[in-house]
């Protein structure tokens, strides 16, 4: 019974990620996916958090597209797990951490884009495919700055509240 | 006392985050503005549809392409979250210009069925070249200088 409940809860968490992604799409780089993935990693085990990020990534690829950002969600879970024991529940530090992830998001996207340049540049219209890695990162910087501010304040204002609420719900329905 | 210290920490880190973001935005703006040329300049706009090319030459005091084209009433644009983009040049609109991002997402998700769904092979869009090179900026970020030639080409499909 517990394994069924686990399956359902992890699927719901992944679905919530996809829903918040779609809802916030019109606002460039204000997103709740990083925020929620950090909270999930703090609450669940590594295996469970990885299951959520993997389901989310697969759904994203299937319903939207395979973008150069697809691997970042799992990376966030792994890096957050490494810092979990150090930062613990200091949400002002998690806010800075989340902001930093926003700031380097463009650079992280640039890496697979240029490693698999043939594949990803094919998604660009003909005639606009000759871009360099520095140009890619540079043009994205204003959006990275917005991403950083958004991630930082979302975590600062909502982090502790959502973390405690989710923990309480999980105690009630899961553990 | 302890609470005050914590609040102070939050305020300081918030201030730093905002300052870094403002610094990046200002720095980026300065980078974009580095090629700005003041005073009157003559620019040529070539509009290519199929194999037909129309050439228009005019003088302007504007510093960026978007403003100069607005002044001459040469383009129709749409606002997006990433800035303005060109949907029409010299009266010719790209056929899919009324597609909003939301409609496209709904169609991709299969939540909106539409017989007139945009077919990527027939997708019309304006390709922009500045002095023979593909533009890497939006029209409002392209600084113009005297003697520039801007080419708009209506492309079909990716």
GROMACS .gro file of C-alpha atoms in nm:
model
  333
    1UNK     CA    1   0.000   0.000   0.000
    2UNK     CA    2   0.279   0.235   0.089
    3UNK     CA    3   0.449   0.184  -0.245
    4UNK     CA    4   0.128   0.277  -0.429
    5UNK     CA    5   0.094   0.587  -0.216
    6UNK     CA    6   0.459   0.672  -0.289
    7UNK     CA    7   0.404   0.628  -0.661
    8UNK     CA    8   0.100   0.857  -0.655
    9UNK     CA    9   0.269   1.125  -0.445
   10UNK     CA   10   0.581   1.135  -0.662
   11UNK     CA   11   0.367   1.155  -0.977
   12UNK     CA   12   0.160   1.438  -0.830
   13UNK     CA   13   0.479   1.628  -0.740
   14UNK     CA   14   0.610   1.587  -1.097
   15UNK     CA   15   0.272   1.698  -1.239
   16UNK     CA   16   0.275   2.008  -1.019
   17UNK     CA   17   0.616   2.095  -1.168
   18UNK     CA   18   0.480   2.071  -1.520
   19UNK     CA   19   0.168   2.275  -1.439
   20UNK     CA   20   0.367   2.559  -1.278
   21UNK     CA   21   0.605   2.552  -1.573
   22UNK     CA   22   0.321   2.602  -1.824
   23UNK     CA   23   0.140   2.863  -1.614
   24UNK     CA   24   0.450   3.080  -1.574
   25UNK     CA   25   0.572   3.041  -1.933
   26UNK     CA   26   0.453   3.387  -2.049
   27UNK     CA   27   0.681   3.553  -1.795
   28UNK     CA   28   1.038   3.501  -1.913
   29UNK     CA   29   1.255   3.333  -1.654
   30UNK     CA   30   1.021   3.364  -1.361
   31UNK     CA   31   0.968   3.001  -1.280
   32UNK     CA   32   0.881   2.779  -0.986
   33UNK     CA   33   1.045   2.459  -1.112
   34UNK     CA   34   1.385   2.530  -0.952
   35UNK     CA   35   1.213   2.636  -0.630
   36UNK     CA   36   0.999   2.322  -0.610
   37UNK     CA   37   1.285   2.088  -0.705
   38UNK     CA   38   1.495   2.228  -0.420
   39UNK     CA   39   1.204   2.184  -0.175
   40UNK     CA   40   1.140   1.829  -0.303
   41UNK     CA   41   1.509   1.739  -0.260
   42UNK     CA   42   1.501   1.872   0.096
   43UNK     CA   43   1.195   1.668   0.182
   44UNK     CA   44   1.229   1.344  -0.015
   45UNK     CA   45   1.517   1.097  -0.042
   46UNK     CA   46   1.761   1.140  -0.331
   47UNK     CA   47   1.603   0.849  -0.516
   48UNK     CA   48   1.254   0.997  -0.484
   49UNK     CA   49   1.366   1.348  -0.583
   50UNK     CA   50   1.548   1.205  -0.887
   51UNK     CA   51   1.233   1.012  -0.980
   52UNK     CA   52   1.036   1.341  -0.975
   53UNK     CA   53   1.291   1.532  -1.185
   54UNK     CA   54   1.315   1.244  -1.433
   55UNK     CA   55   0.937   1.217  -1.477
   56UNK     CA   56   0.917   1.594  -1.521
   57UNK     CA   57   1.201   1.597  -1.776
   58UNK     CA   58   1.046   1.313  -1.978
   59UNK     CA   59   0.703   1.480  -1.980
   60UNK     CA   60   0.863   1.809  -2.082
   61UNK     CA   61   1.049   1.644  -2.372
   62UNK     CA   62   0.738   1.458  -2.482
   63UNK     CA   63   0.489   1.747  -2.462
   64UNK     CA   64   0.709   2.045  -2.536
   65UNK     CA   65   1.047   1.970  -2.685
   66UNK     CA   66   1.394   1.836  -2.610
   67UNK     CA   67   1.577   2.152  -2.523
   68UNK     CA   68   1.932   2.215  -2.410
   69UNK     CA   69   1.789   2.278  -2.062
   70UNK     CA   70   1.651   1.928  -2.013
   71UNK     CA   71   1.940   1.803  -1.799
   72UNK     CA   72   1.943   2.101  -1.562
   73UNK     CA   73   1.645   1.982  -1.353
   74UNK     CA   74   1.824   1.663  -1.254
   75UNK     CA   75   2.144   1.861  -1.196
   76UNK     CA   76   1.955   2.087  -0.951
   77UNK     CA   77   1.840   1.781  -0.754
   78UNK     CA   78   2.194   1.635  -0.740
   79UNK     CA   79   2.365   1.960  -0.638
   80UNK     CA   80   2.092   2.041  -0.384
   81UNK     CA   81   2.139   1.696  -0.233
   82UNK     CA   82   2.511   1.769  -0.188
   83UNK     CA   83   2.435   2.092   0.001
   84UNK     CA   84   2.136   1.954   0.192
   85UNK     CA   85   2.339   1.859   0.503
   86UNK     CA   86   2.537   2.183   0.501
   87UNK     CA   87   2.261   2.441   0.446
   88UNK     CA   88   1.985   2.242   0.625
   89UNK     CA   89   1.676   2.463   0.671
   90UNK     CA   90   1.837   2.804   0.638
   91UNK     CA   91   1.608   2.938   0.372
   92UNK     CA   92   1.788   3.268   0.329
   93UNK     CA   93   2.092   3.064   0.216
   94UNK     CA   94   1.872   2.846  -0.008
   95UNK     CA   95   1.740   3.171  -0.157
   96UNK     CA   96   2.093   3.278  -0.254
   97UNK     CA   97   2.164   2.926  -0.383
   98UNK     CA   98   1.846   2.929  -0.592
   99UNK     CA   99   1.931   3.277  -0.723
  100UNK     CA  100   2.277   3.158  -0.827
  101UNK     CA  101   2.120   2.872  -1.021
  102UNK     CA  102   1.909   3.133  -1.202
  103UNK     CA  103   2.216   3.341  -1.280
  104UNK     CA  104   2.411   3.051  -1.434
  105UNK     CA  105   2.109   2.901  -1.609
  106UNK     CA  106   2.204   3.047  -1.947
  107UNK     CA  107   2.561   2.925  -1.915
  108UNK     CA  108   2.439   2.577  -1.814
  109UNK     CA  109   2.210   2.575  -2.119
  110UNK     CA  110   2.497   2.684  -2.344
  111UNK     CA  111   2.710   2.378  -2.259
  112UNK     CA  112   2.493   2.104  -2.420
  113UNK     CA  113   2.389   2.349  -2.691
  114UNK     CA  114   2.746   2.373  -2.815
  115UNK     CA  115   2.845   2.013  -2.737
  116UNK     CA  116   2.551   1.894  -2.952
  117UNK     CA  117   2.556   2.201  -3.177
  118UNK     CA  118   2.446   2.014  -3.489
  119UNK     CA  119   2.129   1.893  -3.317
  120UNK     CA  120   2.024   2.205  -3.127
  121UNK     CA  121   2.116   2.462  -3.390
  122UNK     CA  122   1.893   2.272  -3.630
  123UNK     CA  123   1.598   2.404  -3.424
  124UNK     CA  124   1.698   2.756  -3.521
  125UNK     CA  125   1.569   2.910  -3.841
  126UNK     CA  126   1.798   2.879  -4.140
  127UNK     CA  127   2.033   3.174  -4.168
  128UNK     CA  128   2.049   3.234  -3.793
  129UNK     CA  129   2.245   2.922  -3.700
  130UNK     CA  130   2.592   3.073  -3.680
  131UNK     CA  131   2.607   3.179  -3.319
  132UNK     CA  132   2.901   3.152  -3.083
  133UNK     CA  133   2.895   3.032  -2.723
  134UNK     CA  134   2.992   3.376  -2.588
  135UNK     CA  135   2.713   3.540  -2.788
  136UNK     CA  136   2.465   3.280  -2.662
  137UNK     CA  137   2.560   3.349  -2.299
  138UNK     CA  138   2.584   3.726  -2.346
  139UNK     CA  139   2.242   3.763  -2.507
  140UNK     CA  140   2.092   3.561  -2.225
  141UNK     CA  141   2.245   3.766  -1.943
  142UNK     CA  142   1.950   4.007  -1.895
  143UNK     CA  143   1.720   3.705  -1.867
  144UNK     CA  144   1.961   3.533  -1.629
  145UNK     CA  145   1.954   3.845  -1.410
  146UNK     CA  146   1.572   3.835  -1.399
  147UNK     CA  147   1.588   3.462  -1.336
  148UNK     CA  148   1.822   3.521  -1.041
  149UNK     CA  149   1.598   3.784  -0.880
  150UNK     CA  150   1.286   3.569  -0.934
  151UNK     CA  151   1.444   3.254  -0.793
  152UNK     CA  152   1.590   3.441  -0.497
  153UNK     CA  153   1.269   3.612  -0.387
  154UNK     CA  154   1.047   3.311  -0.448
  155UNK     CA  155   1.266   3.103  -0.219
  156UNK     CA  156   1.307   3.381   0.037
  157UNK     CA  157   0.935   3.449   0.062
  158UNK     CA  158   0.784   3.104   0.005
  159UNK     CA  159   1.061   2.855   0.086
  160UNK     CA  160   1.000   2.796   0.454
  161UNK     CA  161   0.620   2.810   0.424
  162UNK     CA  162   0.598   2.559   0.138
  163UNK     CA  163   0.863   2.334   0.295
  164UNK     CA  164   0.676   2.311   0.628
  165UNK     CA  165   0.336   2.271   0.464
  166UNK     CA  166   0.456   1.994   0.233
  167UNK     CA  167   0.632   1.819   0.518
  168UNK     CA  168   0.312   1.825   0.724
  169UNK     CA  169   0.106   1.691   0.436
  170UNK     CA  170   0.355   1.411   0.376
  171UNK     CA  171   0.349   1.312   0.742
  172UNK     CA  172  -0.026   1.294   0.721
  173UNK     CA  173  -0.056   1.100   0.394
  174UNK     CA  174   0.272   0.927   0.333
  175UNK     CA  175   0.494   0.834   0.624
  176UNK     CA  176   1.786   4.108   1.879
  177UNK     CA  177   1.846   3.775   1.706
  178UNK     CA  178   1.538   3.830   1.490
  179UNK     CA  179   1.665   4.172   1.390
  180UNK     CA  180   2.000   4.026   1.286
  181UNK     CA  181   1.827   3.767   1.072
  182UNK     CA  182   1.608   4.031   0.911
  183UNK     CA  183   1.911   4.250   0.851
  184UNK     CA  184   2.087   3.958   0.679
  185UNK     CA  185   1.786   3.905   0.453
  186UNK     CA  186   1.771   4.274   0.368
  187UNK     CA  187   2.141   4.290   0.286
  188UNK     CA  188   2.135   3.978   0.068
  189UNK     CA  189   1.820   4.106  -0.110
  190UNK     CA  190   1.993   4.436  -0.175
  191UNK     CA  191   2.302   4.257  -0.313
  192UNK     CA  192   2.091   4.036  -0.541
  193UNK     CA  193   1.901   4.335  -0.680
  194UNK     CA  194   2.226   4.534  -0.720
  195UNK     CA  195   2.390   4.248  -0.916
  196UNK     CA  196   2.083   4.218  -1.141
  197UNK     CA  197   2.069   4.594  -1.204
  198UNK     CA  198   2.445   4.591  -1.273
  199UNK     CA  199   2.401   4.316  -1.533
  200UNK     CA  200   2.107   4.494  -1.700
  201UNK     CA  201   2.288   4.829  -1.710
  202UNK     CA  202   2.608   4.663  -1.835
  203UNK     CA  203   2.414   4.484  -2.107
  204UNK     CA  204   2.244   4.809  -2.212
  205UNK     CA  205   2.584   4.980  -2.233
  206UNK     CA  206   2.711   4.690  -2.445
  207UNK     CA  207   2.413   4.725  -2.680
  208UNK     CA  208   2.458   5.103  -2.696
  209UNK     CA  209   2.830   5.084  -2.775
  210UNK     CA  210   2.769   5.110  -3.149
  211UNK     CA  211   2.520   5.394  -3.132
  212UNK     CA  212   2.593   5.670  -3.382
  213UNK     CA  213   2.437   6.009  -3.326
  214UNK     CA  214   2.316   6.247  -3.598
  215UNK     CA  215   2.158   6.189  -3.937
  216UNK     CA  216   2.232   5.870  -4.125
  217UNK     CA  217   2.122   5.719  -4.449
  218UNK     CA  218   2.008   5.358  -4.443
  219UNK     CA  219   1.879   5.125  -4.708
  220UNK     CA  220   1.610   4.868  -4.642
  221UNK     CA  221   1.575   4.582  -4.888
  222UNK     CA  222   1.258   4.376  -4.876
  223UNK     CA  223   1.281   4.037  -5.044
  224UNK     CA  224   0.966   3.835  -5.108
  225UNK     CA  225   1.018   3.526  -5.323
  226UNK     CA  226   1.267   3.657  -5.580
  227UNK     CA  227   1.142   4.011  -5.590
  228UNK     CA  228   1.353   4.271  -5.411
  229UNK     CA  229   1.229   4.620  -5.322
  230UNK     CA  230   1.478   4.873  -5.204
  231UNK     CA  231   1.395   5.177  -4.990
  232UNK     CA  232   1.654   5.436  -4.887
  233UNK     CA  233   1.584   5.701  -4.626
  234UNK     CA  234   1.750   5.937  -4.378
  235UNK     CA  235   1.694   5.916  -4.007
  236UNK     CA  236   1.815   6.064  -3.679
  237UNK     CA  237   1.707   5.757  -3.481
  238UNK     CA  238   1.973   5.542  -3.320
  239UNK     CA  239   1.810   5.199  -3.335
  240UNK     CA  240   1.659   5.016  -3.629
  241UNK     CA  241   1.319   4.961  -3.466
  242UNK     CA  242   1.260   5.334  -3.411
  243UNK     CA  243   1.384   5.424  -3.760
  244UNK     CA  244   1.149   5.174  -3.924
  245UNK     CA  245   0.857   5.291  -3.707
  246UNK     CA  246   0.925   5.647  -3.814
  247UNK     CA  247   0.903   5.544  -4.181
  248UNK     CA  248   0.599   5.326  -4.109
  249UNK     CA  249   0.776   5.034  -4.272
  250UNK     CA  250   0.702   4.755  -4.028
  251UNK     CA  251   0.428   4.594  -3.826
  252UNK     CA  252   0.542   4.436  -3.501
  253UNK     CA  253   0.408   4.226  -3.219
  254UNK     CA  254   0.512   4.247  -2.857
  255UNK     CA  255   0.644   3.939  -2.692
  256UNK     CA  256   0.796   3.872  -2.353
  257UNK     CA  257   1.135   3.881  -2.529
  258UNK     CA  258   1.075   4.221  -2.692
  259UNK     CA  259   0.918   4.331  -3.020
  260UNK     CA  260   0.941   4.113  -3.327
  261UNK     CA  261   0.860   4.188  -3.689
  262UNK     CA  262   0.547   4.034  -3.841
  263UNK     CA  263   0.506   4.263  -4.141
  264UNK     CA  264   0.736   4.462  -4.367
  265UNK     CA  265   0.622   4.721  -4.621
  266UNK     CA  266   0.262   4.605  -4.583
  267UNK     CA  267   0.331   4.233  -4.625
  268UNK     CA  268   0.234   4.028  -4.318
  269UNK     CA  269   0.376   3.684  -4.244
  270UNK     CA  270   0.080   3.447  -4.277
  271UNK     CA  271   0.096   3.308  -3.925
  272UNK     CA  272   0.137   3.641  -3.747
  273UNK     CA  273  -0.180   3.611  -3.540
  274UNK     CA  274  -0.061   3.295  -3.361
  275UNK     CA  275  -0.009   3.374  -2.994
  276UNK     CA  276   0.242   3.173  -2.792
  277UNK     CA  277  -0.047   3.044  -2.582
  278UNK     CA  278  -0.231   2.904  -2.883
  279UNK     CA  279   0.090   2.738  -2.999
  280UNK     CA  280   0.144   2.578  -2.655
  281UNK     CA  281  -0.218   2.458  -2.638
  282UNK     CA  282  -0.185   2.303  -2.981
  283UNK     CA  283   0.145   2.138  -2.891
  284UNK     CA  284  -0.016   1.990  -2.581
  285UNK     CA  285  -0.306   1.868  -2.790
  286UNK     CA  286  -0.551   2.078  -2.586
  287UNK     CA  287  -0.663   2.284  -2.881
  288UNK     CA  288  -0.757   2.121  -3.205
  289UNK     CA  289  -0.736   2.347  -3.502
  290UNK     CA  290  -0.752   2.253  -3.867
  291UNK     CA  291  -0.543   2.557  -3.951
  292UNK     CA  292  -0.264   2.447  -3.721
  293UNK     CA  293   0.065   2.605  -3.816
  294UNK     CA  294   0.258   2.367  -4.032
  295UNK     CA  295   0.629   2.419  -3.969
  296UNK     CA  296   0.701   2.371  -4.339
  297UNK     CA  297   0.466   2.660  -4.426
  298UNK     CA  298   0.560   2.881  -4.135
  299UNK     CA  299   0.633   3.231  -4.261
  300UNK     CA  300   0.880   3.454  -4.081
  301UNK     CA  301   1.101   3.754  -4.149
  302UNK     CA  302   1.473   3.691  -4.168
  303UNK     CA  303   1.681   4.003  -4.100
  304UNK     CA  304   2.030   4.071  -4.230
  305UNK     CA  305   2.243   4.371  -4.137
  306UNK     CA  306   2.513   4.448  -4.395
  307UNK     CA  307   2.504   4.092  -4.522
  308UNK     CA  308   2.513   3.919  -4.182
  309UNK     CA  309   2.225   3.752  -3.999
  310UNK     CA  310   2.097   3.978  -3.720
  311UNK     CA  311   2.159   3.845  -3.371
  312UNK     CA  312   1.950   4.112  -3.199
  313UNK     CA  313   1.590   4.225  -3.206
  314UNK     CA  314   1.512   4.537  -3.411
  315UNK     CA  315   1.506   4.754  -3.099
  316UNK     CA  316   1.862   4.649  -3.008
  317UNK     CA  317   2.020   4.692  -3.351
  318UNK     CA  318   2.216   5.020  -3.357
  319UNK     CA  319   2.226   5.172  -3.704
  320UNK     CA  320   2.502   5.370  -3.866
  321UNK     CA  321   2.532   5.572  -4.183
  322UNK     CA  322   2.532   5.358  -4.497
  323UNK     CA  323   2.385   5.043  -4.336
  324UNK     CA  324   2.188   4.804  -4.552
  325UNK     CA  325   1.917   4.608  -4.378
  326UNK     CA  326   1.759   4.317  -4.559
  327UNK     CA  327   1.422   4.170  -4.468
  328UNK     CA  328   1.351   3.840  -4.638
  329UNK     CA  329   1.023   3.656  -4.606
  330UNK     CA  330   1.118   3.295  -4.538
  331UNK     CA  331   0.888   2.997  -4.547
  332UNK     CA  332   0.956   2.701  -4.317
  333UNK     CA  333   1.257   2.638  -4.098
   0.00000   0.00000   0.00000
